[in-house]
Coordinates of N, CA and C in Angstrom, one line a residue:
M1362 N -15.7 17.1 -1.4 CA -14.6 16.4 -0.7 C -15.2 15.3 0.2
G1363 N -16.3 15.5 0.8 CA -16.9 14.4 1.7 C -17.2 13.2 0.9
R1364 N -17.8 13.4 -0.3 CA -18.1 12.2 -1.2 C -16.8 11.5 -1.5
F1365 N -15.8 12.2 -1.8 CA -14.5 11.6 -2.2 C -14.0 10.7 -1.0
L1366 N -14.0 11.2 0.2 CA -13.5 10.5 1.3 C -14.4 9.3 1.6
F1367 N -15.7 9.5 1.4 CA -16.7 8.4 1.7 C -16.5 7.3 0.7
L1368 N -16.1 7.6 -0.5 CA -15.9 6.5 -1.6 C -14.4 6.0 -1.5
S1369 N -13.5 6.8 -1.4 CA -12.1 6.4 -1.5 C -11.6 5.5 -0.4
L1370 N -12.0 5.8 0.8 CA -11.4 5.0 1.9 C -11.9 3.5 1.8
P1371 N -13.2 3.3 1.7 CA -13.7 1.9 1.5 C -13.1 1.2 0.3
L1372 N -12.9 2.0 -0.8 CA -12.3 1.4 -2.0 C -10.9 1.0 -1.8
L1373 N -10.1 1.8 -1.1 CA -8.7 1.4 -0.9 C -8.7 0.2 0.1
L1374 N -9.5 0.2 1.1 CA -9.6 -1.0 2.0 C -9.9 -2.2 1.2
L1375 N -10.9 -2.1 0.3 CA -11.3 -3.3 -0.5 C -10.1 -3.8 -1.4
L1376 N -9.4 -2.8 -2.0 CA -8.3 -3.2 -2.9 C -7.2 -3.9 -2.1
M1377 N -6.9 -3.4 -0.9 CA -5.9 -3.9 -0.1 C -6.3 -5.3 0.4
A1378 N -7.5 -5.5 0.8 CA -8.0 -6.8 1.2 C -7.9 -7.8 0.1
I1379 N -8.4 -7.4 -1.1 CA -8.4 -8.3 -2.2 C -6.9 -8.7 -2.6
F1380 N -6.1 -7.7 -2.6 CA -4.6 -7.9 -2.9 C -4.1 -8.9 -1.9
S1381 N -4.3 -8.8 -0.6 CA -3.8 -9.7 0.4 C -4.4 -11.1 0.2
L1382 N -5.7 -11.2 0.0 CA -6.3 -12.5 -0.3 C -5.7 -13.1 -1.6
G1383 N -5.5 -12.3 -2.6 CA -5.0 -12.8 -3.8 C -3.6 -13.4 -3.7
L1384 N -2.8 -12.7 -2.9 CA -1.4 -13.2 -2.7 C -1.4 -14.5 -1.9
E1385 N -2.3 -14.6 -1.0 CA -2.4 -15.9 -0.2 C -2.9 -17.0 -1.2
A1386 N -4.0 -16.7 -1.9 CA -4.6 -17.7 -2.8 C -3.6 -18.2 -3.9
L1387 N -2.7 -17.3 -4.4 CA -1.8 -17.6 -5.4 C -0.4 -18.1 -4.9
D1388 N -0.4 -18.2 -3.6 CA 0.8 -18.6 -2.8 C 2.0 -17.6 -3.2
L1389 N 1.7 -16.3 -3.2 CA 2.7 -15.3 -3.5 C 3.1 -14.5 -2.3
A1390 N 2.5 -14.8 -1.2 CA 2.8 -14.1 0.1 C 4.2 -14.3 0.4
A1391 N 4.8 -13.4 1.2 CA 6.2 -13.4 1.6 C 6.5 -14.8 2.3
S1392 N 7.5 -15.4 1.8 CA 8.0 -16.7 2.4 C 8.8 -16.4 3.7
T1393 N 8.4 -17.0 4.7 CA 9.1 -16.8 6.0 C 10.1 -18.0 6.3
S1394 N 10.4 -18.8 5.3 CA 11.3 -19.9 5.5 C 12.7 -19.5 6.0
S1395 N 13.2 -18.4 5.5 CA 14.5 -18.0 6.0 C 14.4 -17.5 7.4
L1396 N 13.3 -17.0 7.8 CA 13.1 -16.6 9.2 C 12.8 -17.8 10.1
A1397 N 12.2 -18.8 9.6 CA 11.9 -20.0 10.4 C 13.1 -20.7 10.8
A1398 N 14.1 -20.7 10.0 CA 15.4 -21.3 10.3 C 16.0 -20.7 11.6
L1399 N 15.7 -19.4 11.8 CA 16.2 -18.7 13.0 C 15.2 -18.7 14.1
G1400 N 14.1 -19.4 13.9 CA 13.1 -19.4 15.0 C 12.3 -18.1 15.1
L1401 N 12.2 -17.3 14.0 CA 11.5 -16.1 14.1 C 10.1 -16.1 13.4
A1402 N 9.8 -17.1 12.6 CA 8.6 -17.1 11.9 C 7.4 -17.6 12.8
R1403 N 6.3 -17.1 12.5 CA 5.1 -17.5 13.2 C 4.2 -18.3 12.3
A1404 N 3.6 -19.3 12.9 CA 2.7 -20.2 12.1 C 1.4 -19.6 11.9
E1405 N 0.8 -18.9 12.8 CA -0.5 -18.3 12.7 C -0.5 -17.0 11.9
P1406 N -1.5 -16.8 11.2 CA -1.6 -15.5 10.4 C -1.9 -14.3 11.3
L1407 N -1.7 -13.2 10.8 CA -2.0 -11.9 11.6 C -3.5 -11.9 11.8
P1408 N -3.9 -11.6 13.0 CA -5.4 -11.4 13.3 C -6.0 -10.4 12.3
L1409 N -7.2 -10.7 11.9 CA -7.9 -9.8 10.9 C -8.1 -8.4 11.4
E1410 N -8.3 -8.2 12.7 CA -8.5 -6.8 13.2 C -7.2 -6.0 13.1
L1411 N -6.0 -6.7 13.2 CA -4.8 -6.0 13.1 C -4.5 -5.7 11.6
A1412 N -4.8 -6.7 10.7 CA -4.6 -6.5 9.3 C -5.5 -5.3 8.8
A1413 N -6.7 -5.3 9.2 CA -7.7 -4.3 8.8 C -7.3 -2.9 9.3
G1414 N -6.8 -2.9 10.5 CA -6.3 -1.7 11.1 C -5.1 -1.1 10.3
G1415 N -4.2 -2.0 9.9 CA -3.1 -1.5 9.1 C -3.5 -1.0 7.8
W1416 N -4.5 -1.7 7.2 CA -5.0 -1.3 5.9 C -5.7 0.1 6.0
L1417 N -6.4 0.3 7.1 CA -7.1 1.6 7.3 C -6.1 2.7 7.5
I1418 N -5.0 2.5 8.2 CA -3.9 3.5 8.3 C -3.3 3.8 6.9
E1419 N -3.0 2.8 6.2 CA -2.5 2.9 4.8 C -3.5 3.7 3.9
A1420 N -4.7 3.4 4.0 CA -5.7 4.0 3.2 C -5.8 5.5 3.5
L1421 N -5.8 5.8 4.8 CA -5.9 7.2 5.3 C -4.7 8.0 4.8
A1422 N -3.5 7.4 5.0 CA -2.3 8.0 4.6 C -2.2 8.3 3.1
L1423 N -2.6 7.3 2.3 CA -2.6 7.4 0.8 C -3.6 8.5 0.4
T1424 N -4.7 8.5 1.0 CA -5.7 9.5 0.7 C -5.2 10.9 1.0
A1425 N -4.6 11.1 2.2 CA -4.1 12.4 2.5 C -3.0 12.8 1.6
L1426 N -2.1 11.9 1.2 CA -1.0 12.2 0.3 C -1.6 12.6 -1.1
F1427 N -2.6 11.9 -1.5 CA -3.2 12.2 -2.8 C -3.8 13.6 -2.8
L1428 N -4.5 14.0 -1.7 CA -5.0 15.3 -1.6 C -4.0 16.4 -1.6
L1429 N -2.8 16.1 -1.0 CA -1.7 17.0 -1.1 C -1.1 17.2 -2.5
I1430 N -1.1 16.1 -3.2 CA -0.4 16.1 -4.5 C -1.4 16.5 -5.6
Q1431 N -2.7 16.3 -5.4 CA -3.7 16.5 -6.5 C -3.5 17.8 -7.2
G1432 N -3.5 17.8 -8.5 CA -3.4 19.0 -9.3 C -2.1 19.6 -9.5
R1433 N -1.0 19.0 -8.9 CA 0.3 19.5 -9.0 C 1.2 18.8 -10.1
S1434 N 0.7 17.7 -10.5 CA 1.6 16.9 -11.5 C 1.3 17.2 -12.9
G1435 N 0.2 17.9 -13.2 CA -0.1 18.2 -14.6 C -1.2 17.4 -15.3
A1436 N -1.4 16.2 -14.7 CA -2.5 15.3 -15.3 C -3.1 14.6 -14.1
W1437 N -4.5 14.4 -14.2 CA -5.2 13.7 -13.1 C -4.7 12.3 -12.9
W1438 N -4.3 11.6 -13.9 CA -3.9 10.2 -13.7 C -2.4 10.2 -13.1
L1439 N -1.7 11.2 -13.5 CA -0.3 11.3 -13.0 C -0.3 11.6 -11.5
D1440 N -1.3 12.3 -11.0 CA -1.5 12.5 -9.6 C -1.6 11.2 -8.8
G1441 N -2.3 10.3 -9.4 CA -2.5 8.9 -8.8 C -1.2 8.1 -8.8
L1442 N -0.5 8.2 -10.0 CA 0.8 7.4 -10.1 C 1.8 8.0 -9.1
V1443 N 1.9 9.3 -9.0 CA 2.9 9.9 -8.1 C 2.5 9.6 -6.6
T1444 N 1.2 9.6 -6.3 CA 0.8 9.2 -4.9 C 1.2 7.7 -4.6
G1445 N 0.9 6.8 -5.6 CA 1.3 5.4 -5.4 C 2.8 5.3 -5.2
A1446 N 3.6 6.0 -6.1 CA 5.0 5.9 -6.0 C 5.6 6.4 -4.7
I1447 N 5.2 7.5 -4.3 CA 5.7 8.1 -3.0 C 5.3 7.2 -1.8
G1448 N 4.0 6.7 -1.8 CA 3.6 5.8 -0.8 C 4.4 4.5 -0.7
W1449 N 4.7 4.0 -1.9 CA 5.5 2.8 -2.0 C 6.9 3.0 -1.5
V1450 N 7.5 4.1 -1.8 CA 8.9 4.3 -1.3 C 9.0 4.1 0.2
F1451 N 8.0 4.5 0.9 CA 8.0 4.4 2.3 C 7.6 3.0 2.8
R1452 N 6.6 2.4 2.1 CA 6.1 1.1 2.4 C 7.1 0.0 1.9
G1453 N 7.8 0.3 0.9 CA 8.7 -0.6 0.3 C 10.2 -0.5 0.7
P1454 N 11.0 0.2 -0.1 CA 12.4 0.3 0.1 C 12.8 0.9 1.5
V1455 N 12.1 1.9 2.0 CA 12.5 2.5 3.3 C 12.2 1.5 4.4
L1456 N 11.1 0.8 4.3 CA 10.7 -0.2 5.3 C 11.7 -1.4 5.3
V1457 N 12.1 -1.9 4.1 CA 13.0 -3.0 4.0 C 14.4 -2.5 4.5
L1458 N 14.8 -1.3 4.2 CA 16.1 -0.9 4.7 C 16.1 -0.8 6.2
S1459 N 15.0 -0.3 6.8 CA 14.9 -0.2 8.2 C 14.9 -1.5 8.9
V1460 N 14.2 -2.5 8.4 CA 14.1 -3.8 9.0 C 15.5 -4.5 8.9
V1461 N 16.1 -4.4 7.7 CA 17.4 -5.1 7.5 C 18.5 -4.4 8.3
S1462 N 18.5 -3.1 8.4 CA 19.5 -2.4 9.2 C 19.4 -2.7 10.7
V1463 N 18.2 -2.9 11.2 CA 18.0 -3.2 12.6 C 18.2 -4.6 12.9
S1464 N 17.7 -5.5 12.1 CA 17.8 -7.0 12.4 C 19.0 -7.6 11.8
R1465 N 19.6 -7.1 10.8 CA 20.8 -7.7 10.1 C 20.5 -9.1 9.6
L1466 N 19.2 -9.3 9.2 CA 18.8 -10.7 8.8 C 18.8 -10.8 7.2
G1467 N 19.1 -9.7 6.5 CA 19.0 -9.8 5.1 C 17.7 -9.3 4.6
S1468 N 17.6 -9.1 3.3 CA 16.3 -8.5 2.8 C 15.3 -9.6 2.4
D1469 N 15.6 -10.8 2.5 CA 14.6 -11.9 2.2 C 13.8 -12.1 3.5
P1470 N 12.5 -12.1 3.6 CA 11.5 -12.1 2.5 C 10.9 -10.7 2.2
W1471 N 11.5 -9.7 2.8 CA 10.8 -8.4 2.7 C 11.0 -7.7 1.3
W1472 N 12.1 -7.8 0.7 CA 12.2 -7.2 -0.6 C 11.3 -7.7 -1.7
P1473 N 11.2 -9.1 -1.8 CA 10.2 -9.6 -2.8 C 8.7 -9.1 -2.5
M1474 N 8.4 -9.0 -1.2 CA 7.1 -8.5 -0.9 C 6.9 -7.0 -1.2
S1475 N 8.0 -6.3 -1.0 CA 8.0 -4.9 -1.3 C 7.7 -4.6 -2.8
L1476 N 8.2 -5.4 -3.7 CA 8.0 -5.3 -5.1 C 6.5 -5.6 -5.4
R1477 N 5.9 -6.5 -4.7 CA 4.5 -6.8 -4.9 C 3.7 -5.6 -4.5
W1478 N 4.1 -4.9 -3.4 CA 3.4 -3.8 -2.9 C 3.4 -2.6 -3.9
L1479 N 4.4 -2.6 -4.8 CA 4.5 -1.6 -5.8 C 3.3 -1.6 -6.7
A1480 N 2.9 -2.8 -7.1 CA 1.7 -3.0 -7.9 C 0.4 -2.5 -7.1
L1481 N 0.3 -2.9 -5.9 CA -0.8 -2.5 -5.1 C -0.9 -1.0 -4.9
Y1482 N 0.2 -0.3 -4.6 CA 0.2 1.1 -4.4 C 0.0 1.9 -5.7
T1483 N 0.4 1.3 -6.8 CA 0.1 2.0 -8.1 C -1.4 1.9 -8.4
L1484 N -2.0 0.7 -8.1 CA -3.4 0.5 -8.3 C -4.2 1.5 -7.4
C1485 N -3.8 1.6 -6.1 CA -4.5 2.4 -5.2 C -4.4 3.9 -5.6
G1486 N -3.2 4.3 -6.0 CA -3.1 5.7 -6.5 C -4.0 6.0 -7.7
L1487 N -4.0 5.1 -8.6 CA -4.9 5.3 -9.8 C -6.3 5.3 -9.4
A1488 N -6.7 4.4 -8.4 CA -8.1 4.4 -7.9 C -8.5 5.7 -7.3
L1489 N -7.5 6.3 -6.5 CA -7.8 7.6 -5.9 C -8.0 8.7 -7.0
A1490 N -7.2 8.6 -8.0 CA -7.3 9.6 -9.1 C -8.6 9.5 -9.9
V1491 N -9.0 8.3 -10.1 CA -10.3 8.0 -10.8 C -11.4 8.5 -10.0
T1492 N -11.4 8.1 -8.7 CA -12.5 8.5 -7.8 C -12.6 10.0 -7.7
A1493 N -11.4 10.7 -7.5 CA -11.5 12.2 -7.4 C -12.0 12.8 -8.7
R1494 N -11.7 12.2 -9.8 CA -12.2 12.8 -11.1 C -13.7 12.5 -11.2
A1495 N -14.1 11.3 -10.8 CA -15.5 11.0 -10.9 C -16.4 11.8 -10.0
V1496 N -16.0 12.2 -8.8 CA -16.8 13.0 -7.9 C -16.6 14.5 -8.1
G1497 N -15.6 14.8 -8.9 CA -15.4 16.3 -9.2 C -14.5 17.0 -8.2
V1498 N -13.6 16.3 -7.5 CA -12.7 17.0 -6.6 C -11.7 17.7 -7.4
E1499 N -11.6 19.0 -7.3 CA -10.7 19.8 -8.1 C -9.8 20.6 -7.1
R1500 N -8.6 20.8 -7.5 CA -7.7 21.6 -6.7 C -7.9 23.1 -7.1

């Protein structure tokens, strides 16, 4: 179990950082133009320590969720897909619904970003499943 945690947390942090950098490099990050019209957009990016802290919380939560699900879905790879899907529901649709219902600003730019997170969370879930299988974490 210790080896799994030692490997999985840095792996998820790396995947999240690469995903974030990739979105920026490909100009696929959430557009804040609709928010700028209302004076709500910020010109400066999120400080690295805050972004890394968020990634760490996400990595810990996904790892804990995987350990709760592991061995219950019937296939090792399905454990990862289920973990990614459940994590995404809260990071994606539930977050978008919360922001939209509180702010009444509409779902743009959050919904398009949420769909991109689906790919990230699927990848992270599968990475957790592969790591668990590689180090022999069994339920």
